[in-house]
Amino acid sequence: MSVSTSSATPPVAIVTGGSRGLGRALVAGLLDHGWSVVTDGRDPDRLADAAAELSTATGDLDRLVALAGDVEDERHLDDLVAAADRLGRLDLVVLNAGGLGPSPLPRLAELDPTALVELFAVNAVAPLRLVQRALPALRANRGTVVAVTSDAAAEAYEGWGAYGATKAALEHLARVLAAEEPEVTVHRIDPGDLRTDMHQAAFPGEDISDRPPPEVAVPGILRIVAERRPSGQRWAAQAEVPA
Ligand SMILES: NC(=O)c1ccc[n+]([C@@H]2O[C@H](COP(=O)([O-])OP(=O)(O)OC[C@H]3O[C@@H](n4cnc5c(N)ncnc54)[C@H](OP(=O)(O)O)[C@@H]3O)[C@@H](O)[C@H]2O)c1
C-alpha cells in the first residue's frame, strides 16, 4: 500500500500512545509505509524501549520521534505538534492514547463520578486539544484525523458505561469536526477486540489469548487512510482486511 502524498515532503503522523498495544503496532505499520512518526506515552522507559525496537526494525532512526508525556498536559501536546512540524508535513493525527477507567468495570450504580470525569479528560478532551493544535497544518495539508473508537461507544454493554460514554463523546466530536472542517478528513475507526493491556484490564484474571494481537487492526487503518475515503464516516478496521 503506497502512501498518498501531494508533494515530495515526507508525510508525518502523530500517533498518541505508541509505547504499547495498538498505538505501537500502528507506529510500526506507518514507519514500514514510509511515514515519519511522532508518538508518545507517559512511561518514559517503556516508550524508549519501544522506540529503540521500532527504529532498529525500520533501520532508520530519523523517522521516529518519541516524546514521553501525558496527553492531558497541554505543553506536551504543543511539543508533539512542534516535533511533527520539524519532521516534515503533518498529514495524519491518530487519537489513540486513552484509558479504560476503573477495573474491574463497575456498573453505573457503583461508578465513581470522579473517575468518569478523569476518563472524559483523557479520552475526549485531550484528543480535542491535540486536534486544535494540529488543525492549521492539517487544513493546509488536507490531512486526516483518526479517532480510535470502540463498539462500546454504540452498544450498551454492562460495565462499559463510563468508557463507552467517553468514546461516544470522542465520536461525536469527530463527527462535528468533519462537518466543520471540509479541508480535513476525519475518520472514526473501531479497531475491534485486541489482545492488549487495556483489554486485559477490562477482563481481569480472564484468559484473553483468543483475542487477536493489535497488529491485525493496522492494515485496515492504513488502507482507510491511504484511500482518502469520505470524511465523517465510521469504519471497522478488522473488517477491512479479513484475517
Ligand atoms: N484493545 C482493545 O480491544 C480495543 C478495542 C477497541 C478500541 N480500543 C482503543 O484502542 C486504543 C488503544 O488501546 P490499547 O488496547 O492499545 O491500549 P493500551 O494497551 O492500554 O495502550 C495505551 C497506550 O496509550 C498510552 N497512554 C495511555 N494514557 C496516556 C496518556 N494520558 N498520555 C499519553 N499516553 C497515554 C499508553 O502508554 P502509558 O501508559 O505509558 O502512558 C500506551 O502506549 C484506545 O483508544 C482504546 O480505547 C482498544
Short mmCIF file of C-alpha atoms and ligand atoms in Angstrom, two decimals:
data_model
loop_
_atom_site.label_atom_id
_atom_site.label_comp_id
_atom_site.label_asym_id
_atom_site.label_seq_id
_atom_site.Cartn_x
_atom_site.Cartn_y
_atom_site.Cartn_z
CA MET A 1 0.00 0.00 0.00
CA SER A 2 1.55 3.27 -1.01
CA VAL A 3 1.48 6.48 0.95
CA SER A 4 -0.58 9.18 -0.69
CA THR A 5 1.46 12.38 -0.80
CA SER A 6 0.80 15.62 -2.56
CA SER A 7 4.41 16.78 -2.63
CA ALA A 8 7.92 15.47 -2.13
CA THR A 9 7.91 16.47 1.54
CA PRO A 10 7.81 13.38 3.77
CA PRO A 11 4.38 12.74 5.32
CA VAL A 12 4.30 12.88 9.10
CA ALA A 13 1.87 11.25 11.50
CA ILE A 14 1.27 11.91 15.18
CA VAL A 15 0.11 8.73 16.92
CA THR A 16 -0.61 9.14 20.61
CA GLY A 17 0.10 6.18 22.85
CA GLY A 18 2.70 4.39 20.73
CA SER A 19 4.59 2.65 23.52
CA ARG A 20 2.41 -0.48 23.54
CA GLY A 21 -0.79 -2.02 22.25
CA LEU A 22 -2.48 -0.74 19.12
CA GLY A 23 -0.51 2.52 19.04
CA ARG A 24 2.81 0.74 18.94
CA ALA A 25 1.63 -1.62 16.18
CA LEU A 26 0.32 1.32 14.18
CA VAL A 27 3.57 3.25 14.54
CA ALA A 28 5.41 0.20 13.19
CA GLY A 29 3.00 -0.05 10.25
CA LEU A 30 3.30 3.65 9.39
CA LEU A 31 7.11 3.51 9.54
CA ASP A 32 7.01 0.47 7.22
CA HIS A 33 4.94 2.50 4.76
CA GLY A 34 7.34 5.42 4.63
CA TRP A 35 5.79 7.77 7.13
CA SER A 36 7.70 9.72 9.72
CA VAL A 37 6.02 9.39 13.11
CA VAL A 38 5.81 11.35 16.34
CA THR A 39 4.47 9.31 19.23
CA ASP A 40 4.23 9.38 23.00
CA GLY A 41 3.36 7.58 26.21
CA ARG A 42 3.61 8.51 29.87
CA ASP A 43 6.11 5.84 30.96
CA PRO A 44 9.45 7.10 29.60
CA ASP A 45 11.27 3.76 29.93
CA ARG A 46 8.60 1.78 28.11
CA LEU A 47 8.42 4.43 25.40
CA ALA A 48 12.20 4.49 24.97
CA ASP A 49 12.31 0.68 24.70
CA ALA A 50 9.54 0.69 22.11
CA ALA A 51 11.17 3.47 20.12
CA ALA A 52 14.53 1.68 20.12
CA GLU A 53 12.96 -1.55 18.87
CA LEU A 54 10.88 0.22 16.23
CA SER A 55 13.82 2.25 14.97
CA THR A 56 16.02 -0.84 14.81
CA ALA A 57 13.35 -2.77 12.91
CA THR A 58 12.98 0.11 10.46
CA GLY A 59 16.72 0.64 10.17
CA ASP A 60 16.07 4.37 10.24
CA LEU A 61 16.50 6.37 13.41
CA ASP A 62 15.45 9.68 11.88
CA ARG A 63 11.81 8.98 11.07
CA LEU A 64 10.60 8.32 14.61
CA VAL A 65 10.36 10.86 17.43
CA ALA A 66 9.15 9.52 20.77
CA LEU A 67 8.28 12.12 23.40
CA ALA A 68 7.42 10.95 26.88
CA GLY A 69 4.44 12.82 28.24
CA ASP A 70 0.77 12.86 29.13
CA VAL A 71 -1.82 13.88 26.54
CA GLU A 72 -3.57 15.77 29.32
CA ASP A 73 -0.54 18.10 29.53
CA GLU A 74 -1.05 20.99 27.11
CA ARG A 75 2.67 21.73 26.84
CA HIS A 76 3.28 18.11 25.84
CA LEU A 77 0.66 18.49 23.09
CA ASP A 78 2.47 21.60 21.85
CA ASP A 79 5.69 19.57 21.80
CA LEU A 80 4.08 16.79 19.73
CA VAL A 81 2.92 19.22 17.05
CA ALA A 82 6.23 21.12 17.05
CA ALA A 83 8.13 17.84 16.62
CA ALA A 84 5.87 16.90 13.71
CA ASP A 85 6.49 20.29 12.06
CA ARG A 86 10.24 19.74 12.35
CA LEU A 87 9.98 16.26 10.76
CA GLY A 88 8.06 17.32 7.68
CA ARG A 89 4.46 17.77 6.56
CA LEU A 90 1.88 16.81 9.21
CA ASP A 91 -0.68 14.72 7.31
CA LEU A 92 -2.19 12.45 9.96
CA VAL A 93 -3.16 12.60 13.62
CA VAL A 94 -4.25 9.36 15.26
CA LEU A 95 -6.10 9.89 18.54
CA ASN A 96 -5.19 6.54 20.04
CA ALA A 97 -4.00 7.07 23.63
CA GLY A 98 -6.69 6.66 26.22
CA GLY A 99 -7.89 4.87 29.26
CA LEU A 100 -10.45 2.27 30.25
CA GLY A 101 -11.36 3.65 33.65
CA PRO A 102 -11.80 1.57 36.79
CA SER A 103 -11.06 -2.14 36.59
CA PRO A 104 -12.98 -4.35 37.19
CA LEU A 105 -15.51 -2.45 35.12
CA PRO A 106 -18.11 -1.02 37.53
CA ARG A 107 -21.83 -0.89 36.93
CA LEU A 108 -23.11 2.69 36.74
CA ALA A 109 -24.66 2.31 40.20
CA GLU A 110 -21.16 1.92 41.62
CA LEU A 111 -19.21 4.18 39.23
CA ASP A 112 -17.15 6.87 40.97
CA PRO A 113 -18.14 10.09 39.14
CA THR A 114 -14.63 11.43 39.64
CA ALA A 115 -13.27 8.51 37.63
CA LEU A 116 -15.77 9.35 34.89
CA VAL A 117 -14.60 12.97 34.78
CA GLU A 118 -10.98 11.80 34.57
CA LEU A 119 -11.84 9.42 31.76
CA PHE A 120 -13.57 12.14 29.75
CA ALA A 121 -10.45 14.27 30.20
CA VAL A 122 -8.12 11.69 28.64
CA ASN A 123 -10.47 10.08 26.09
CA ALA A 124 -12.33 13.12 24.77
CA VAL A 125 -10.91 16.45 25.97
CA ALA A 126 -7.23 15.68 25.37
CA PRO A 127 -7.84 14.46 21.80
CA LEU A 128 -9.72 17.68 21.03
CA ARG A 129 -6.88 19.75 22.46
CA LEU A 130 -4.40 17.94 20.22
CA VAL A 131 -6.59 18.34 17.15
CA GLN A 132 -6.96 22.08 17.83
CA ARG A 133 -3.18 22.44 17.80
CA ALA A 134 -2.75 20.33 14.67
CA LEU A 135 -5.59 21.90 12.67
CA PRO A 136 -3.63 24.67 10.94
CA ALA A 137 -1.22 22.13 9.46
CA LEU A 138 -3.94 19.58 8.75
CA ARG A 139 -6.02 22.18 6.90
CA ALA A 140 -3.05 23.35 4.86
CA ASN A 141 -2.02 19.77 4.02
CA ARG A 142 -5.55 18.41 3.58
CA GLY A 143 -4.66 15.92 6.27
CA THR A 144 -6.52 13.27 8.21
CA VAL A 145 -7.64 12.74 11.79
CA VAL A 146 -8.33 9.21 13.03
CA ALA A 147 -10.32 8.92 16.24
CA VAL A 148 -9.80 5.42 17.62
CA THR A 149 -13.14 4.34 18.98
CA SER A 150 -14.88 1.20 20.21
CA ASP A 151 -18.10 -0.69 19.79
CA ALA A 152 -18.69 0.25 23.44
CA ALA A 153 -19.44 3.76 22.13
CA ALA A 154 -22.50 2.44 20.33
CA GLU A 155 -23.60 -0.63 22.29
CA ALA A 156 -24.92 -0.73 25.87
CA TYR A 157 -22.62 -3.35 27.41
CA GLU A 158 -22.97 -3.80 31.17
CA GLY A 159 -19.97 -2.31 32.94
CA TRP A 160 -18.80 -0.35 29.91
CA GLY A 161 -20.88 2.78 30.63
CA ALA A 162 -18.01 5.10 31.57
CA TYR A 163 -15.61 4.05 28.83
CA GLY A 164 -18.42 3.86 26.27
CA ALA A 165 -19.69 7.33 27.16
CA THR A 166 -16.24 8.85 26.67
CA LYS A 167 -15.79 7.09 23.33
CA ALA A 168 -19.27 8.23 22.26
CA ALA A 169 -18.19 11.78 23.13
CA LEU A 170 -14.99 11.37 21.12
CA GLU A 171 -17.01 10.06 18.19
CA HIS A 172 -19.40 12.98 18.29
CA LEU A 173 -16.56 15.47 18.43
CA ALA A 174 -15.10 13.72 15.37
CA ARG A 175 -18.40 13.91 13.50
CA VAL A 176 -18.79 17.62 14.19
CA LEU A 177 -15.14 18.20 13.30
CA ALA A 178 -15.80 16.56 9.94
CA ALA A 179 -18.78 18.86 9.39
CA GLU A 180 -16.84 21.98 10.37
CA GLU A 181 -13.51 21.29 8.63
CA PRO A 182 -14.02 20.46 4.94
CA GLU A 183 -10.29 20.54 4.26
CA VAL A 184 -9.63 17.80 6.81
CA THR A 185 -10.67 14.15 6.55
CA VAL A 186 -11.96 12.78 9.84
CA HIS A 187 -12.40 9.06 10.39
CA ARG A 188 -13.74 7.19 13.37
CA ILE A 189 -12.17 3.74 13.39
CA ASP A 190 -13.10 0.84 15.66
CA PRO A 191 -10.07 -1.49 15.80
CA GLY A 192 -12.13 -4.37 17.24
CA ASP A 193 -11.16 -6.54 20.20
CA LEU A 194 -7.38 -6.75 20.59
CA ARG A 195 -5.08 -8.58 22.97
CA THR A 196 -3.66 -5.55 24.81
CA ASP A 197 -3.13 -4.34 28.36
CA MET A 198 -6.31 -2.30 28.17
CA HIS A 199 -8.33 -5.29 27.02
CA GLN A 200 -6.84 -7.41 29.82
CA ALA A 201 -7.83 -4.72 32.33
CA ALA A 202 -11.40 -4.99 31.06
CA PHE A 203 -11.35 -8.73 31.77
CA PRO A 204 -9.13 -9.01 34.85
CA GLY A 205 -7.95 -12.53 35.58
CA GLU A 206 -9.50 -13.89 32.39
CA ASP A 207 -7.63 -15.57 29.57
CA ILE A 208 -7.80 -13.21 26.59
CA SER A 209 -5.42 -15.24 24.42
CA ASP A 210 -8.25 -15.86 21.91
CA ARG A 211 -8.25 -12.12 21.02
CA PRO A 212 -6.01 -11.20 18.09
CA PRO A 213 -2.84 -9.15 18.56
CA PRO A 214 -3.08 -5.41 17.85
CA GLU A 215 -1.21 -5.85 14.55
CA VAL A 216 -4.40 -7.24 12.94
CA ALA A 217 -6.04 -3.81 13.03
CA VAL A 218 -3.16 -2.00 11.35
CA PRO A 219 -3.63 -2.92 7.65
CA GLY A 220 -7.25 -1.79 7.80
CA ILE A 221 -6.38 1.55 9.40
CA LEU A 222 -3.62 2.14 6.83
CA ARG A 223 -5.99 1.26 3.99
CA ILE A 224 -8.75 3.60 5.22
CA VAL A 225 -6.25 6.47 5.48
CA ALA A 226 -4.47 5.75 2.18
CA GLU A 227 -7.70 5.52 0.17
CA ARG A 228 -8.72 9.01 1.32
CA ARG A 229 -12.27 7.90 1.93
CA PRO A 230 -15.09 10.38 2.62
CA SER A 231 -14.81 12.33 5.83
CA GLY A 232 -17.11 11.86 8.80
CA GLN A 233 -17.58 8.11 8.50
CA ARG A 234 -17.09 5.25 10.94
CA TRP A 235 -15.08 2.20 9.94
CA ALA A 236 -14.21 -1.19 11.46
CA ALA A 237 -10.51 -1.87 10.94
CA GLN A 238 -10.61 -5.65 11.14
CA ALA A 239 -13.43 -5.86 8.56
CA GLU A 240 -11.21 -4.11 6.01
CA VAL A 241 -8.62 -6.83 5.81
CA PRO A 242 -10.11 -10.17 6.91
CA ALA A 243 -7.63 -12.48 8.63
N1 LIG B 1 -7.72 -3.28 23.00
C1 LIG B 1 -8.96 -3.33 22.52
O1 LIG B 1 -9.60 -4.42 22.47
C2 LIG B 1 -9.59 -2.08 21.98
C3 LIG B 1 -10.87 -2.18 21.37
C4 LIG B 1 -11.48 -1.02 20.88
C5 LIG B 1 -10.82 0.20 20.97
N2 LIG B 1 -9.59 0.26 21.58
C6 LIG B 1 -8.96 1.58 21.65
O2 LIG B 1 -7.67 1.49 21.04
C7 LIG B 1 -6.79 2.46 21.63
C8 LIG B 1 -5.52 1.75 22.10
O3 LIG B 1 -5.92 0.78 23.05
P1 LIG B 1 -4.90 -0.34 23.58
O4 LIG B 1 -5.72 -1.50 23.90
O5 LIG B 1 -3.74 -0.43 22.67
O6 LIG B 1 -4.47 0.35 24.97
P2 LIG B 1 -3.19 0.07 25.89
O7 LIG B 1 -2.65 -1.27 25.64
O8 LIG B 1 -3.63 0.44 27.27
O9 LIG B 1 -2.12 1.16 25.38
C9 LIG B 1 -2.42 2.52 25.56
C10 LIG B 1 -1.27 3.36 25.05
O10 LIG B 1 -1.59 4.73 25.29
C11 LIG B 1 -0.64 5.31 26.20
N3 LIG B 1 -1.36 6.23 27.07
C12 LIG B 1 -2.38 5.96 27.89
N4 LIG B 1 -2.77 7.06 28.54
C13 LIG B 1 -1.97 8.07 28.10
C14 LIG B 1 -1.88 9.45 28.40
N5 LIG B 1 -2.68 10.03 29.31
N6 LIG B 1 -0.94 10.19 27.76
C15 LIG B 1 -0.11 9.62 26.85
N7 LIG B 1 -0.16 8.31 26.53
C16 LIG B 1 -1.07 7.55 27.16
C17 LIG B 1 -0.03 4.11 26.93
O11 LIG B 1 1.26 4.35 27.47
P3 LIG B 1 1.44 4.85 29.01
O12 LIG B 1 0.55 4.01 29.85
O13 LIG B 1 2.90 4.68 29.30
O14 LIG B 1 1.03 6.29 29.02
C18 LIG B 1 0.03 3.10 25.79
O15 LIG B 1 1.12 3.39 24.94
C19 LIG B 1 -7.57 3.12 22.75
O16 LIG B 1 -8.13 4.33 22.30
C20 LIG B 1 -8.68 2.12 23.04
O17 LIG B 1 -9.79 2.73 23.62
C21 LIG B 1 -8.96 -0.83 22.08
#
